[in-house]
Short mmCIF file of C-alpha atoms in Angstrom, two decimals:
data_model
loop_
_atom_site.label_atom_id
_atom_site.label_comp_id
_atom_site.label_asym_id
_atom_site.label_seq_id
_atom_site.Cartn_x
_atom_site.Cartn_y
_atom_site.Cartn_z
CA MET A 17 0.08 0.03 -0.14
CA PRO A 18 1.40 3.33 -0.92
CA GLY A 19 2.46 5.91 1.69
CA ILE A 20 0.73 9.27 2.18
CA LEU A 21 2.04 12.53 0.98
CA TYR A 22 1.65 15.08 3.60
CA LEU A 23 1.63 18.75 2.44
CA ILE A 24 3.42 20.34 5.53
CA PRO A 25 3.15 24.23 6.16
CA ASN A 26 6.30 25.93 7.05
CA THR A 27 6.74 29.30 8.81
CA LEU A 28 6.74 32.60 6.94
CA GLY A 29 9.83 33.59 8.47
CA ALA A 30 12.61 32.89 11.20
CA ALA A 31 11.03 31.57 14.45
CA ASP A 32 12.79 31.74 17.83
CA PRO A 33 13.55 28.13 18.92
CA ALA A 34 13.61 29.21 22.54
CA SER A 35 9.98 30.59 22.40
CA ASP A 36 6.50 29.13 22.05
CA ALA A 37 5.90 31.17 18.98
CA LEU A 38 6.05 28.35 16.74
CA ALA A 39 3.01 26.69 18.53
CA HIS A 40 0.91 29.79 17.29
CA ILE A 41 1.92 29.39 13.82
CA ILE A 42 2.10 25.60 13.22
CA PRO A 43 -0.46 23.45 14.99
CA GLU A 44 0.67 20.93 17.57
CA GLN A 45 -0.70 18.18 15.69
CA VAL A 46 1.04 19.20 12.43
CA GLN A 47 4.40 19.44 14.54
CA ALA A 48 3.67 15.91 15.99
CA LEU A 49 2.97 14.39 12.54
CA THR A 50 6.06 16.05 11.04
CA ALA A 51 8.32 14.77 13.68
CA ARG A 52 7.66 11.24 13.00
CA LEU A 53 8.52 11.43 9.36
CA ASP A 54 11.83 10.32 8.01
CA TYR A 55 11.54 11.32 4.30
CA PHE A 56 10.97 14.80 3.00
CA VAL A 57 10.69 16.54 -0.32
CA ALA A 58 11.84 20.28 0.02
CA GLU A 59 12.68 23.36 -2.05
CA ASN A 60 16.10 23.46 -0.10
CA ALA A 61 17.38 20.85 2.17
CA LYS A 62 19.15 23.20 4.40
CA THR A 63 16.25 25.27 4.98
CA ALA A 64 14.11 22.15 5.71
CA ARG A 65 16.64 21.00 8.32
CA GLY A 66 16.18 24.41 10.05
CA PHE A 67 12.52 23.82 10.19
CA LEU A 68 12.86 20.41 11.58
CA LYS A 69 15.20 21.84 14.17
CA LEU A 70 12.24 24.00 15.40
CA ILE A 71 9.88 21.01 15.40
CA ALA A 72 12.53 19.07 17.38
CA VAL A 73 12.31 21.60 20.13
CA ARG A 74 8.81 20.21 21.30
CA HIS A 75 8.67 16.91 19.31
CA PRO A 76 11.49 14.24 19.12
CA LEU A 77 12.36 13.47 15.58
CA ALA A 78 12.01 10.06 14.22
CA LYS A 79 15.58 9.76 13.45
CA PRO A 80 18.65 11.95 14.17
CA LEU A 81 18.46 15.08 11.91
CA GLN A 82 21.51 13.92 9.79
CA GLU A 83 19.74 10.48 9.12
CA ILE A 84 16.51 12.07 7.89
CA GLU A 85 16.25 11.75 4.06
CA ILE A 86 15.69 15.25 2.29
CA ALA A 87 15.23 15.21 -1.37
CA GLU A 88 15.22 18.69 -3.19
CA LEU A 89 12.41 19.86 -5.52
CA ASN A 90 12.85 23.46 -6.97
CA VAL A 91 12.45 25.28 -10.05
CA ASN A 92 15.60 23.81 -11.61
CA THR A 93 14.40 20.10 -11.02
CA PRO A 94 13.61 18.22 -14.39
CA ALA A 95 10.17 16.99 -14.88
CA GLN A 96 11.60 13.46 -15.31
CA ALA A 97 12.84 13.52 -11.85
CA LEU A 98 9.54 13.79 -10.07
CA ALA A 99 8.68 9.98 -10.65
CA GLY A 100 11.82 9.20 -8.49
CA LEU A 101 10.80 11.35 -5.65
CA LEU A 102 7.69 9.37 -5.29
CA GLU A 103 9.31 5.86 -5.37
CA PRO A 104 9.73 5.74 -1.42
CA LEU A 105 5.75 6.49 -1.26
CA LEU A 106 4.98 3.76 -3.65
CA ALA A 107 7.00 1.38 -1.61
CA GLY A 108 4.78 2.28 1.51
CA ARG A 109 6.83 5.15 3.09
CA ASP A 110 5.26 8.29 4.13
CA CYS A 111 6.56 11.65 2.91
CA GLY A 112 6.47 15.39 3.90
CA LEU A 113 6.32 17.94 1.25
CA VAL A 114 7.77 21.21 2.62
CA SER A 115 8.00 24.66 1.07
CA GLU A 116 10.52 27.31 1.77
CA ALA A 117 7.79 29.38 3.35
CA GLY A 118 4.04 28.94 3.99
CA VAL A 119 1.94 26.09 2.45
CA PRO A 120 3.40 23.86 -0.18
CA ALA A 121 2.17 23.63 -3.73
CA VAL A 122 0.76 27.15 -3.77
CA ALA A 123 3.11 29.42 -5.72
CA ASP A 124 5.47 26.46 -5.32
CA PRO A 125 7.04 23.86 -7.53
CA GLY A 126 5.57 21.21 -5.27
CA ALA A 127 2.39 21.36 -7.18
CA ASP A 128 3.76 19.17 -9.98
CA LEU A 129 4.75 16.47 -7.63
CA VAL A 130 1.12 16.65 -6.00
CA ARG A 131 -0.43 16.18 -9.43
CA LEU A 132 1.71 13.11 -10.16
CA ALA A 133 0.92 11.64 -6.70
CA HIS A 134 -2.81 11.65 -7.69
CA GLU A 135 -2.03 10.08 -11.04
CA ARG A 136 -0.07 7.50 -9.13
CA GLY A 137 -2.87 6.70 -6.66
CA ILE A 138 -0.84 8.05 -3.67
CA GLN A 139 -2.95 9.68 -0.92
CA VAL A 140 -2.45 13.45 -0.57
CA ARG A 141 -3.17 15.17 2.99
CA PRO A 142 -3.00 18.91 3.13
CA LEU A 143 -2.21 20.02 6.75
CA VAL A 144 -3.15 23.34 8.42
CA GLY A 145 -0.67 26.18 8.52
CA PRO A 146 0.11 29.76 7.50
CA SER A 147 -0.50 30.93 3.97
CA SER A 148 0.70 34.52 3.19
CA LEU A 149 -1.82 34.92 0.48
CA LEU A 150 -5.01 34.01 2.37
CA LEU A 151 -3.56 36.08 5.60
CA ALA A 152 -3.12 39.08 3.28
CA VAL A 153 -6.72 38.66 1.71
CA MET A 154 -8.16 38.45 5.35
CA ALA A 155 -6.39 41.41 6.67
CA SER A 156 -6.75 43.60 3.64
CA GLY A 157 -10.34 44.58 3.87
CA LEU A 158 -10.60 44.09 0.05
CA ASN A 159 -12.84 41.67 -1.65
CA GLY A 160 -12.47 38.08 -0.17
CA GLN A 161 -15.46 36.68 -2.15
CA SER A 162 -13.43 37.06 -5.55
CA PHE A 163 -9.71 37.18 -5.73
CA ALA A 164 -6.73 36.04 -8.08
CA PHE A 165 -3.03 35.45 -7.49
CA ASN A 166 -0.93 36.71 -10.31
CA GLY A 167 2.60 35.75 -9.00
CA TYR A 168 5.52 37.98 -10.09
CA LEU A 169 5.08 40.70 -12.63
CA PRO A 170 7.47 41.58 -15.53
CA THR A 171 10.73 43.20 -14.31
CA ASP A 172 10.78 45.35 -17.37
CA ALA A 173 9.19 48.68 -16.25
CA ALA A 174 7.09 49.33 -19.35
CA LEU A 175 5.80 45.60 -19.42
CA ARG A 176 5.15 45.76 -15.64
CA THR A 177 3.20 49.07 -16.00
CA LYS A 178 1.07 47.47 -18.74
CA ARG A 179 0.26 44.35 -16.69
CA ILE A 180 -0.84 46.41 -13.57
CA LYS A 181 -3.22 48.42 -15.65
CA GLU A 182 -4.41 45.02 -17.17
CA LEU A 183 -4.98 43.87 -13.54
CA GLU A 184 -6.77 47.04 -12.40
CA THR A 185 -8.91 46.86 -15.43
CA ARG A 186 -9.89 43.22 -14.37
CA SER A 187 -10.34 44.21 -10.86
CA ARG A 188 -12.86 46.96 -11.87
CA ALA A 189 -14.85 44.76 -14.28
CA GLU A 190 -15.13 41.66 -12.02
CA LYS A 191 -14.92 43.40 -8.65
CA GLN A 192 -11.97 41.01 -8.08
CA THR A 193 -9.04 41.65 -5.74
CA GLN A 194 -5.66 41.02 -7.42
CA LEU A 195 -2.74 39.54 -5.54
CA LEU A 196 0.94 39.60 -6.65
CA ILE A 197 4.43 39.34 -5.05
CA GLU A 198 7.88 40.62 -5.67
CA THR A 199 11.38 39.77 -4.97
CA PRO A 200 11.71 41.45 -1.56
CA TYR A 201 14.70 43.86 -2.50
CA ARG A 202 12.20 45.15 -5.40
CA ASN A 203 9.35 45.99 -3.06
CA GLY A 204 9.92 49.69 -3.12
CA ALA A 205 9.91 49.63 -6.95
CA MET A 206 6.79 47.63 -7.06
CA LEU A 207 4.84 49.89 -4.74
CA GLU A 208 5.94 52.82 -6.83
CA ALA A 209 4.76 51.04 -9.89
CA LEU A 210 1.41 50.32 -8.48
CA VAL A 211 0.81 53.86 -7.34
CA GLY A 212 2.10 55.36 -10.71
CA ALA A 213 -0.13 52.85 -12.86
CA CYS A 214 -3.41 52.89 -11.04
CA GLN A 215 -6.08 55.18 -10.56
CA PRO A 216 -5.99 57.41 -7.41
CA GLY A 217 -9.17 55.79 -5.91
CA THR A 218 -7.86 52.29 -6.37
CA LEU A 219 -7.24 50.36 -3.29
CA ILE A 220 -3.68 49.08 -2.63
CA CYS A 221 -2.67 46.95 0.39
CA VAL A 222 0.86 46.16 1.45
CA ALA A 223 1.10 43.17 3.71
CA THR A 224 4.62 42.52 5.13
CA ASP A 225 6.16 39.76 7.24
CA LEU A 226 2.78 38.10 7.76
CA SER A 227 2.60 36.21 11.17
CA LEU A 228 5.80 37.51 12.40
CA PRO A 229 6.48 39.97 15.21
CA THR A 230 7.42 42.57 12.59
CA GLU A 231 4.13 42.23 10.63
CA SER A 232 2.85 45.37 8.94
CA ILE A 233 -0.56 45.52 6.90
CA ARG A 234 -1.83 48.70 5.41
CA THR A 235 -4.51 49.37 2.92
CA LEU A 236 -4.90 52.96 1.44
CA ASN A 237 -6.07 54.13 -1.91
CA GLY A 238 -3.38 54.97 -4.61
CA GLY A 239 -3.64 58.74 -3.92
CA LYS A 240 -2.96 58.53 -0.35
CA TRP A 241 -0.01 56.07 -1.08
CA LYS A 242 1.46 58.59 -3.55
CA SER A 243 1.25 61.36 -0.86
CA LEU A 244 3.23 59.06 1.59
CA LEU A 245 5.79 58.14 -0.99
CA ALA A 246 6.27 61.72 -1.96
CA ALA A 247 6.82 62.64 1.83
CA GLY A 248 9.40 59.82 2.03
CA LYS A 249 7.09 57.63 4.27
CA ALA A 250 7.32 54.24 2.42
CA PRO A 251 6.61 51.23 4.34
CA ASP A 252 9.56 49.50 6.19
CA PHE A 253 9.48 46.45 3.81
CA HIS A 254 12.93 46.42 2.08
CA LYS A 255 14.01 42.96 1.85
CA LYS A 256 10.99 41.62 3.63
CA PRO A 257 8.54 39.11 2.07
CA THR A 258 5.40 41.05 0.99
CA VAL A 259 2.21 40.45 -0.53
CA PHE A 260 0.66 43.36 -2.59
CA LEU A 261 -3.24 43.50 -3.37
CA LEU A 262 -5.31 45.94 -5.34
CA LEU A 263 -8.90 46.39 -5.73
CA ALA A 264 -10.31 49.00 -8.36
#
């Protein structure tokens, strides 16, 4: 009988191993289940080991950390390698799929492995944990009945502006919240692009370091954001994971 592919949520940023903060982010049941696994698929083995060290503070691991098998799956993993990652499951071994941050298989290369698991008759079990996208929608005050995640926008300024205008038009027509993310060191450029491309009345939310002690969430219309930026009062979000949302 095949093993189970558990989709294990990771923290959205560094957690203090000496505190109980992890229990407020990752449920105890999820921590306990994670601790009993000895095979994981992760974007980065080093990051996954750091996550397991946090788990081990409250829940002894099934094996010494150096003996736990961690296979990597990232944007550079060829499609033909996915089947090999599932071989231990087909042999009856349970596996935990872990993202770099947040929930796996959402804006994450793990989605391809999950789809293949379904094709191979492997049970897939998603576990409860933090999703920066859903937390951002919840806290934004924007439309939570209809929203779309658009990932990264083009880095070319002209193409990015064109794409933002397209998303604003779609948002207005469908009354739909549009979500996007950016490489953290380009957060400032992204907010400036949103403010420059959107109408003054369009609502823009900037949600940074969600679930962390440094969390910051602010929703203003484009005109107010423009005034703040002109006054040199940009959010403190340089190199910090941020979700941007807009609603026209």
